[in-house]
mmCIF file of C-alpha atoms in Angstrom:
data_model
loop_
_atom_site.group_PDB
_atom_site.id
_atom_site.type_symbol
_atom_site.label_atom_id
_atom_site.label_comp_id
_atom_site.label_asym_id
_atom_site.label_seq_id
_atom_site.Cartn_x
_atom_site.Cartn_y
_atom_site.Cartn_z
ATOM 1 C CA MET A 1 41.400 122.895 -70.737
ATOM 2 C CA ALA A 2 41.982 120.672 -67.702
ATOM 3 C CA PRO A 3 40.134 121.462 -64.460
ATOM 4 C CA PRO A 4 42.302 123.062 -61.764
ATOM 5 C CA SER A 5 43.843 120.629 -59.312
ATOM 6 C CA PRO A 6 42.824 120.830 -55.634
ATOM 7 C CA ASN A 7 46.451 121.540 -54.733
ATOM 8 C CA GLY A 8 46.488 124.515 -57.109
ATOM 9 C CA ILE A 9 43.262 125.888 -55.644
ATOM 10 C CA LEU A 10 44.531 125.478 -52.071
ATOM 11 C CA ARG A 11 47.848 127.080 -52.967
ATOM 12 C CA SER A 12 46.084 130.012 -54.609
ATOM 13 C CA PHE A 13 43.793 130.380 -51.608
ATOM 14 C CA GLY A 14 46.787 130.310 -49.252
ATOM 15 C CA ILE A 15 48.614 132.984 -51.225
ATOM 16 C CA GLY A 16 45.515 135.166 -51.301
ATOM 17 C CA LEU A 17 44.904 134.683 -47.579
ATOM 18 C CA ALA A 18 48.515 135.514 -46.693
ATOM 19 C CA THR A 19 48.374 138.609 -48.886
ATOM 20 C CA GLN A 20 45.186 139.864 -47.259
ATOM 21 C CA ILE A 21 46.318 139.138 -43.690
ATOM 22 C CA SER A 22 49.619 140.927 -44.273
ATOM 23 C CA ASN A 23 47.913 143.983 -45.819
ATOM 24 C CA PRO A 24 48.094 146.812 -43.244
ATOM 25 C CA LYS A 25 45.480 148.841 -45.131
ATOM 26 C CA THR A 26 42.772 146.363 -44.139
ATOM 27 C CA ALA A 27 43.648 146.688 -40.447
ATOM 28 C CA ILE A 28 43.698 150.484 -40.709
ATOM 29 C CA VAL A 29 40.289 150.615 -42.397
ATOM 30 C CA TYR A 30 38.696 148.315 -39.819
ATOM 31 C CA ALA A 31 40.369 150.180 -36.938
ATOM 32 C CA SER A 32 38.976 153.479 -38.212
ATOM 33 C CA ILE A 33 35.487 152.003 -38.611
ATOM 34 C CA PHE A 34 35.583 150.497 -35.130
ATOM 35 C CA ALA A 35 36.956 153.700 -33.594
ATOM 36 C CA ALA A 36 34.199 155.733 -35.215
ATOM 37 C CA LEU A 37 31.268 153.408 -34.589
ATOM 38 C CA LEU A 38 31.938 151.327 -31.464
ATOM 39 C CA PRO A 39 31.244 152.679 -27.993
ATOM 40 C CA ALA A 40 34.229 153.641 -25.849
ATOM 41 C CA SER A 41 33.879 150.498 -23.701
ATOM 42 C CA PRO A 42 32.236 147.745 -25.743
ATOM 43 C CA PRO A 43 31.104 144.578 -23.949
ATOM 44 C CA ALA A 44 33.544 141.669 -23.850
ATOM 45 C CA TRP A 45 31.363 139.562 -26.158
ATOM 46 C CA VAL A 46 31.714 142.241 -28.867
ATOM 47 C CA LEU A 47 35.505 142.227 -28.557
ATOM 48 C CA LEU A 48 35.545 138.427 -28.797
ATOM 49 C CA THR A 49 33.072 138.242 -31.682
ATOM 50 C CA LEU A 50 34.438 140.971 -33.953
ATOM 51 C CA PRO A 51 37.766 139.407 -35.086
ATOM 52 C CA PRO A 52 36.269 136.094 -36.273
ATOM 53 C CA ALA A 53 33.284 137.910 -37.794
ATOM 54 C CA VAL A 54 35.558 140.281 -39.710
ATOM 55 C CA PHE A 55 37.673 137.340 -40.884
ATOM 56 C CA LEU A 56 34.598 135.488 -42.160
ATOM 57 C CA VAL A 57 33.183 138.571 -43.884
ATOM 58 C CA GLU A 58 36.512 139.348 -45.558
ATOM 59 C CA THR A 59 37.060 135.746 -46.638
ATOM 60 C CA GLY A 60 33.544 135.445 -48.020
ATOM 61 C CA TRP A 61 33.695 138.799 -49.801
ATOM 62 C CA TYR A 62 36.992 138.118 -51.527
ATOM 63 C CA ALA A 63 35.873 134.614 -52.508
ATOM 64 C CA VAL A 64 32.785 136.119 -54.166
ATOM 65 C CA VAL A 65 34.890 138.805 -55.857
ATOM 66 C CA ALA A 66 37.382 136.234 -57.150
ATOM 67 C CA VAL A 67 34.635 134.035 -58.582
ATOM 68 C CA ALA A 68 32.734 136.985 -60.092
ATOM 69 C CA PHE A 69 35.810 138.607 -61.625
ATOM 70 C CA SER A 70 36.944 135.351 -63.168
ATOM 71 C CA ALA A 71 34.217 136.021 -65.747
ATOM 72 C CA GLY A 72 34.669 138.702 -68.386
ATOM 73 C CA ARG A 73 31.374 140.600 -68.142
ATOM 74 C CA PRO A 74 31.492 141.364 -64.391
ATOM 75 C CA ARG A 75 35.161 142.345 -64.688
ATOM 76 C CA ALA A 76 34.382 144.716 -67.571
ATOM 77 C CA ALA A 77 31.419 146.237 -65.687
ATOM 78 C CA TYR A 78 33.640 146.887 -62.677
ATOM 79 C CA LEU A 79 36.365 148.475 -64.784
ATOM 80 C CA ARG A 80 33.787 150.830 -66.348
ATOM 81 C CA SER A 81 32.520 151.853 -62.899
ATOM 82 C CA LYS A 82 35.821 151.792 -61.010
ATOM 83 C CA ALA A 83 36.268 155.572 -60.755
ATOM 84 C CA TRP A 84 32.801 156.031 -59.211
ATOM 85 C CA ILE A 85 33.232 153.076 -56.864
ATOM 86 C CA ASP A 86 36.561 154.511 -55.686
ATOM 87 C CA ARG A 87 34.965 157.937 -55.139
ATOM 88 C CA LEU A 88 32.132 156.417 -53.122
ATOM 89 C CA ALA A 89 34.537 154.405 -50.968
ATOM 90 C CA ALA A 90 36.707 157.478 -50.387
ATOM 91 C CA SER A 91 33.625 159.473 -49.374
ATOM 92 C CA VAL A 92 32.590 156.851 -46.826
ATOM 93 C CA ILE A 93 36.086 156.704 -45.306
ATOM 94 C CA GLY A 94 36.222 160.525 -45.310
ATOM 95 C CA ALA A 95 32.863 160.707 -43.517
ATOM 96 C CA LEU A 96 34.136 158.290 -40.874
ATOM 97 C CA GLY A 97 37.227 160.472 -40.437
ATOM 98 C CA ILE A 98 35.102 163.600 -40.069
ATOM 99 C CA ARG A 99 32.993 161.820 -37.469
ATOM 100 C CA LEU A 100 36.127 160.922 -35.501
ATOM 101 C CA VAL A 101 37.327 164.541 -35.618
ATOM 102 C CA MET A 102 33.912 165.846 -34.549
ATOM 103 C CA ASP A 103 33.723 163.348 -31.666
ATOM 104 C CA ALA A 104 37.225 164.285 -30.538
ATOM 105 C CA ALA A 105 36.386 168.010 -30.694
ATOM 106 C CA LYS A 106 33.305 167.670 -28.444
ATOM 107 C CA PRO A 107 33.891 168.857 -24.899
ATOM 108 C CA SER A 108 33.743 166.026 -22.383
#
């Protein structure tokens, strides 16, 4: 099998990047996390630092996932555990939602 060409890798990366950037679910998840965990008036440096930091974390994470899942054993292990991973993720998002509701219900 021939090694992948640099143009093919860059094209694949570009497609993946465009897909992730255009995914509204990612923005909604981060918005809910920020709404639940950031103070009402964060300092300017936080507002300037968060977008590039989130971009770097997301890019790094999905690069690691793509490399790991290109091998059969990690992919099979994930598929065996997928239901529990999904439940855990849903629980975390649910807890953040409950925190938002509780914060909103507190008298000012």
